[in-house]
Every structure is written in C-alpha cells, then in structure tokens.
mmCIF file of C-alpha atoms in Angstrom:
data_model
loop_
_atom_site.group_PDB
_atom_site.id
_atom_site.type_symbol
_atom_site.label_atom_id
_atom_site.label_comp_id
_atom_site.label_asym_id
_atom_site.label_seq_id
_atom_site.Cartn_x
_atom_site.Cartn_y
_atom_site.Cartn_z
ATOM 1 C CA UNK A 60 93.967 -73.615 -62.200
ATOM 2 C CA UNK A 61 96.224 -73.384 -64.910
ATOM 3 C CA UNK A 62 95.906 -74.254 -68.420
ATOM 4 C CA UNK A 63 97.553 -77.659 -68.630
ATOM 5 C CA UNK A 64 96.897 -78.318 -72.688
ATOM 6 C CA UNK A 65 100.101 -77.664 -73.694
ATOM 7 C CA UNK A 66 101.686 -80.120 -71.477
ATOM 8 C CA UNK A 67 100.375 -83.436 -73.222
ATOM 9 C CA UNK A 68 101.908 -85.759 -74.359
ATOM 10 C CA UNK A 69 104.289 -85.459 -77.314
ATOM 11 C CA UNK A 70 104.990 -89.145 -78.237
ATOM 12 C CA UNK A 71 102.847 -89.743 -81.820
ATOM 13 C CA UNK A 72 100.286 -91.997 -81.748
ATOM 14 C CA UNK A 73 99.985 -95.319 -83.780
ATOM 15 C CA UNK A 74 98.623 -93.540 -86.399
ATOM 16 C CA UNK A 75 101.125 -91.138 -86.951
ATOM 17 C CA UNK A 76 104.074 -93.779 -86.358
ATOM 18 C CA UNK A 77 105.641 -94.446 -89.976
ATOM 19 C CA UNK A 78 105.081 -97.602 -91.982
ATOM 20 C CA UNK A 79 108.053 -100.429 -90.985
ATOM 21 C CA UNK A 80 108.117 -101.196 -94.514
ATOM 22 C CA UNK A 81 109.526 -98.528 -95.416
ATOM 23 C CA UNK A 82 112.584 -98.861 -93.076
ATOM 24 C CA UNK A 83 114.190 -101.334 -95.225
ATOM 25 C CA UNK A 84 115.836 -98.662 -97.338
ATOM 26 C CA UNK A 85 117.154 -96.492 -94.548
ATOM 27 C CA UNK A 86 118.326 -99.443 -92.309
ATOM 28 C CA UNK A 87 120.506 -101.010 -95.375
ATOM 29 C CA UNK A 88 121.809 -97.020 -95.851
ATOM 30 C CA UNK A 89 122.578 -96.817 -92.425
ATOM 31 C CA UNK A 90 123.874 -100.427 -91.235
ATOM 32 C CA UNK A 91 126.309 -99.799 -94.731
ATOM 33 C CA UNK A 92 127.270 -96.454 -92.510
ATOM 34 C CA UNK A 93 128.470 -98.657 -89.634
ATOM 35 C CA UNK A 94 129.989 -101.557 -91.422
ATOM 36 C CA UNK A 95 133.784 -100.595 -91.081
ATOM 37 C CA UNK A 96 135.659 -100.171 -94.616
ATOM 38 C CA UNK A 97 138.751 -102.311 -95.063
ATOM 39 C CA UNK A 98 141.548 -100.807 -94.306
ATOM 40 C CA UNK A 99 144.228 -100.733 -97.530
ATOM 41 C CA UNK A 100 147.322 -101.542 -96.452
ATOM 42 C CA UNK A 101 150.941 -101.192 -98.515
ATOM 43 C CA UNK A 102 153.054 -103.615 -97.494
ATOM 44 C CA UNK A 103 156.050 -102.743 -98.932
ATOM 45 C CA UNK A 104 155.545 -98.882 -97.971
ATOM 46 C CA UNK A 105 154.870 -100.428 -94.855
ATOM 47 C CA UNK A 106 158.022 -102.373 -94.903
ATOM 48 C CA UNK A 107 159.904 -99.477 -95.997
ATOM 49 C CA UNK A 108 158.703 -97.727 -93.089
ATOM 50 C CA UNK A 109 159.532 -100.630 -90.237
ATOM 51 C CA UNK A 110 163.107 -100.717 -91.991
ATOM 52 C CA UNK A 111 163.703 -97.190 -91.882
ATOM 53 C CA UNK A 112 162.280 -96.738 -88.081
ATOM 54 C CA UNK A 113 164.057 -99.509 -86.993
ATOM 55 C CA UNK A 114 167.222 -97.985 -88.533
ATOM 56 C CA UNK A 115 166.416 -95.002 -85.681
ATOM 57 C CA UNK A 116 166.440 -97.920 -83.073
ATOM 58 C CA UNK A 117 169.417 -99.613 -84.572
ATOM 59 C CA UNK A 118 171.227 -95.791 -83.987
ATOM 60 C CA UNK A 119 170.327 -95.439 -80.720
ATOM 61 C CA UNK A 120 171.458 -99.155 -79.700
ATOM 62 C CA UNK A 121 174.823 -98.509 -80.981
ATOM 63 C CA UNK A 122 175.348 -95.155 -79.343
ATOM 64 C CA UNK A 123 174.213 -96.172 -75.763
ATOM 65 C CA UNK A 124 176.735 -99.192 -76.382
ATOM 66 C CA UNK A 125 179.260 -97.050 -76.845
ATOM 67 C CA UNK A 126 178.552 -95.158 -73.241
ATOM 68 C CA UNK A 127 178.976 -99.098 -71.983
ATOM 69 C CA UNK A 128 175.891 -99.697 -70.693
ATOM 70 C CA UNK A 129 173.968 -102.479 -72.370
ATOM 71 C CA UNK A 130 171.662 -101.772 -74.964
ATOM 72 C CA UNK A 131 169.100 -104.242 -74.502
ATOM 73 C CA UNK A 132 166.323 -101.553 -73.660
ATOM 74 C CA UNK A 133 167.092 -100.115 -77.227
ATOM 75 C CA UNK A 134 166.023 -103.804 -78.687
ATOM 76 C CA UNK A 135 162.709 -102.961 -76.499
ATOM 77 C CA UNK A 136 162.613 -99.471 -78.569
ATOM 78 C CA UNK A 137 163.750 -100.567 -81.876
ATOM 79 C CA UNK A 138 160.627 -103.298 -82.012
ATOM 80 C CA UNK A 139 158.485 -100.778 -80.722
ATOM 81 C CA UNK A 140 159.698 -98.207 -83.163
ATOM 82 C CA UNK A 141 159.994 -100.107 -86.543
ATOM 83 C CA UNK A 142 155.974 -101.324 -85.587
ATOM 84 C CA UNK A 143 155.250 -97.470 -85.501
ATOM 85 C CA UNK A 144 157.076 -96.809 -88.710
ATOM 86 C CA UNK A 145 154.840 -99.797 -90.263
ATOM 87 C CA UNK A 146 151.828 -98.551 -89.741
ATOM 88 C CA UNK A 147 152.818 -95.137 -90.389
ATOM 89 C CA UNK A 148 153.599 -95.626 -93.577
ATOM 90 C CA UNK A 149 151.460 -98.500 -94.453
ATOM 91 C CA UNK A 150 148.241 -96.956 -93.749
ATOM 92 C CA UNK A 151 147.057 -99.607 -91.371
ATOM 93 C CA UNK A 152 146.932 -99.411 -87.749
ATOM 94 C CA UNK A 153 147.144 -103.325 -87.009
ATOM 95 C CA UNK A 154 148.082 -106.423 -88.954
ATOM 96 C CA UNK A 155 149.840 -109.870 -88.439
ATOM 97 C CA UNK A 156 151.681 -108.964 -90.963
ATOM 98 C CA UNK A 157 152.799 -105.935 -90.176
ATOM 99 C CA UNK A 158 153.902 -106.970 -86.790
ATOM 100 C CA UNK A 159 156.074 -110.099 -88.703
ATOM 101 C CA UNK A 160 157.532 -107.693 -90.857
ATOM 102 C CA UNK A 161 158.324 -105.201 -88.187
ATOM 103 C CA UNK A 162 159.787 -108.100 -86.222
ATOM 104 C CA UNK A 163 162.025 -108.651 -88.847
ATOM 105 C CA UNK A 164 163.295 -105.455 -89.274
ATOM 106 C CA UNK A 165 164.047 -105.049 -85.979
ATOM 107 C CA UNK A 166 166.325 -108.027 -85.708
ATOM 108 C CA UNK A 167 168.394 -106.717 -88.721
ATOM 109 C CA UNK A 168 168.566 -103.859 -87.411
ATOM 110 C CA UNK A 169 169.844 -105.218 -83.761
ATOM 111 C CA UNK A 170 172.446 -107.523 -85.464
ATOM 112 C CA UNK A 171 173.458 -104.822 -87.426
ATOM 113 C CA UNK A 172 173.970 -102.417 -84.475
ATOM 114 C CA UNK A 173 175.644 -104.808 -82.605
ATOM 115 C CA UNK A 174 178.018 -105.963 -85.202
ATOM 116 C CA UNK A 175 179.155 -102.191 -86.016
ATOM 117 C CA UNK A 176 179.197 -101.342 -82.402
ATOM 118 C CA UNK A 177 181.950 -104.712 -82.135
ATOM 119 C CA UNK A 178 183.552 -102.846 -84.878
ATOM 120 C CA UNK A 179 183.713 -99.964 -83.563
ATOM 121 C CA UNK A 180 185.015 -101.140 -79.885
ATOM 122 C CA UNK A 181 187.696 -102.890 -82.618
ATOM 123 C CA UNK A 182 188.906 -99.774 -84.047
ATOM 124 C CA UNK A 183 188.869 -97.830 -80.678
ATOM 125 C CA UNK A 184 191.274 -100.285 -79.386
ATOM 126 C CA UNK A 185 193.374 -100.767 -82.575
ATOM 127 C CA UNK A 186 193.095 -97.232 -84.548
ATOM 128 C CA UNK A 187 196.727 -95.512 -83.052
ATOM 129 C CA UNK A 188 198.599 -98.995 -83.156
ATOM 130 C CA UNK A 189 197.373 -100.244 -86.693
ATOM 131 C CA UNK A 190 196.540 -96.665 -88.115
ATOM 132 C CA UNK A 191 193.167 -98.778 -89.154
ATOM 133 C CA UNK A 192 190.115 -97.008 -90.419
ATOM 134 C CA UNK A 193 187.285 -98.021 -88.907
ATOM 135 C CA UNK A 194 185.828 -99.474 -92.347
ATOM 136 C CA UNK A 195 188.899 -101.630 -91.548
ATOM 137 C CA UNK A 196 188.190 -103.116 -87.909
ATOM 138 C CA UNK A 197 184.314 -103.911 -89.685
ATOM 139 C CA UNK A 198 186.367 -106.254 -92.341
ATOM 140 C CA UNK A 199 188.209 -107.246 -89.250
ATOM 141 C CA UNK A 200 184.990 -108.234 -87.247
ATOM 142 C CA UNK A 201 184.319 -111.624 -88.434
ATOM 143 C CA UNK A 202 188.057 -112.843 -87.293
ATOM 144 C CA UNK A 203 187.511 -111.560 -83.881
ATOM 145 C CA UNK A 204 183.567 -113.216 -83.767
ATOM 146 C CA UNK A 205 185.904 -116.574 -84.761
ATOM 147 C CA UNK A 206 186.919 -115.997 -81.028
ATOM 148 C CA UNK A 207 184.863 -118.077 -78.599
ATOM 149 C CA UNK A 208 184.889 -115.072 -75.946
ATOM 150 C CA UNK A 209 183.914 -112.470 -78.518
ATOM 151 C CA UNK A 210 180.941 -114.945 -79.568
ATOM 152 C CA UNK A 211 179.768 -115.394 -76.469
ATOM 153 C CA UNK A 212 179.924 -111.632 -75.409
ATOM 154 C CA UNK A 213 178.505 -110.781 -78.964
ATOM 155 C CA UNK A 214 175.558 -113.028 -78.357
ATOM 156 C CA UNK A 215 175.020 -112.534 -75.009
ATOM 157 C CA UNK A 216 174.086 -109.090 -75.890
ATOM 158 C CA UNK A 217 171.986 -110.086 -79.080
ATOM 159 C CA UNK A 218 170.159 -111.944 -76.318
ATOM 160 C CA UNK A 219 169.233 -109.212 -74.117
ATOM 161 C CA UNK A 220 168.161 -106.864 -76.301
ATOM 162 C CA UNK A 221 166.096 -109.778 -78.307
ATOM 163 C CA UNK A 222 164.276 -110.640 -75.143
ATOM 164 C CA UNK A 223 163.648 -106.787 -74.405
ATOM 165 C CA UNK A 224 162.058 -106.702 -78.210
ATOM 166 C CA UNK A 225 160.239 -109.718 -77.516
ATOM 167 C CA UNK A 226 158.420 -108.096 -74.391
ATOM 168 C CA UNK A 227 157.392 -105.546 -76.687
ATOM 169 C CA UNK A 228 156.720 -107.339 -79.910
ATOM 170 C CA UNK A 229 154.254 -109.629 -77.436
ATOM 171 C CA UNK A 230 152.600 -106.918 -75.682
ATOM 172 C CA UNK A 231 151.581 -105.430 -79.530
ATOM 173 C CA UNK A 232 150.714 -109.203 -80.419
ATOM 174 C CA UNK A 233 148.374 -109.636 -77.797
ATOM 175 C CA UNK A 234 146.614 -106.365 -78.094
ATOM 176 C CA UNK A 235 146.203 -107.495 -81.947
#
C-alpha cells in the first residue's frame, strides 16, 4: 500500500481559521475597492465636443442632400455622433445630461444643414442668371422659406431626419 499522508486534507482547522474580528479592517479596504468612483464630468468640454461632432453630422447631411437623396439617415448619424463627441470629451460615458445636450446639438446642427443645403440648391439654380455668390442665395433663403411650398419641402425634410435622430437618441435613452 502506498503512503497516503500526504494526501490529507488541506482545509485549516478551526483553530487555525483567523479571528472575524479582525476582518473589519480589510472588508471596509476592500468593499471601498468595489464602490465605483464618480465619474467627473465637464459639461461644457462635453458640450464642446457634441457641438463639434455634430458639426461632422451636419457635413455629411448636407453633402448627401446635394446627391438628392434625402438625408434623414444623416439626422440618425448626427445624434449618434454628437452623443459620441460628448462623452469623448466630457469624460463620462453616460448622463441625462449629456444625452439633452447632445440632443440639442444635433438639432442645430440639422437645421443648420438643411438651411445651407436650401441655400445652396438656391445658388445652383440662380448663380449664371444673377451672377449671385452663394453667401448671397443664404441672405436670399428666408424669402424663399416665406414660400408655402419651400416650407413645406423644408420641413418635411427637418422631419425625417428628426425622426431618424429620435430612433437613435431613444435607443441611447433607454440603454441609460
């Protein structure tokens, strides 16, 4: 038969076990180690950030507009990036108000898109006959939004690519 001594049991007994009371110290140290630390978040960085990101979006809605599709996917994308520039630059991953802000942003950054890319369809059609600049056809774009058709066709595609950002903005809301 072999020597089976070795193979005992290693678990300590109740003598060996350490005192509870002297836990107290190690589990404050170590539930402290698991607590998460609050996140510091710079708003306005943040802010900066959403604006700036949303610009990108704002970019890339006028340019597809100008291929004549409709750029309500680039709402969708705008949202999604100006929420991305947020947290990048405000150092937190997930806020309420970072998701307001970024909301924000990208709605000035739609209406602005869409207003230059009106302006822009304004001085395509008028730049040979009126020798305008098209710094001209965007002074010219509030007489043409007077227009009920140009209204309607203006908002129409605010619309679209507001319900697009709302998918995403609500899709980052819920998984708040």
């Amino acid at each position: 038969m072999e020597n089976h001594e070795n193979d005992r049991n290693e678990t300590p007994t109740y003598h060996e076990m350490p005192d509870p009371s002297s836990w107290q110290g190690q589990t404050s140290q170590y539930s402290s180690a698991l607590q998460p630390e609050p996140v510091h978040e710079n708003v306005i960085a943040g802010a900066v950030g959403a604006f700036l990101f949303a610009l990108i979006g704002g970019i890339l809605y006028f340019i597809v507009y100008q291929f004549g599709f409709i750029a309500g996917i680039c709402g969708l994308i705008t949202v999604i990036l100006s929420m991305f520039g947020y947290q990048l630059f405000s150092g937190n991953k997930s806020s309420l108000k970072g998701t307001v802000i970024a909301i924000i942003m990208s709605i000035l950054s739609i209406v602005l898109a869409e207003y230059l890319s009106l302006s822009y369809v304004i001085y395509d059609l008028y730049k040979t006959d009126l020798s305008i600049t098209f710094f001209d056809a965007v002074q010219m774009t509030p007489d043409f939004l007077a227009e009920s058709e140009v209204m309607i066709a203006f908002l129409k595609d605010l619309g679209i690519a507001f319900v697009l950002g709302a998918i995403a903005s609500a899709g980052r809301i819920r998984r708040r």
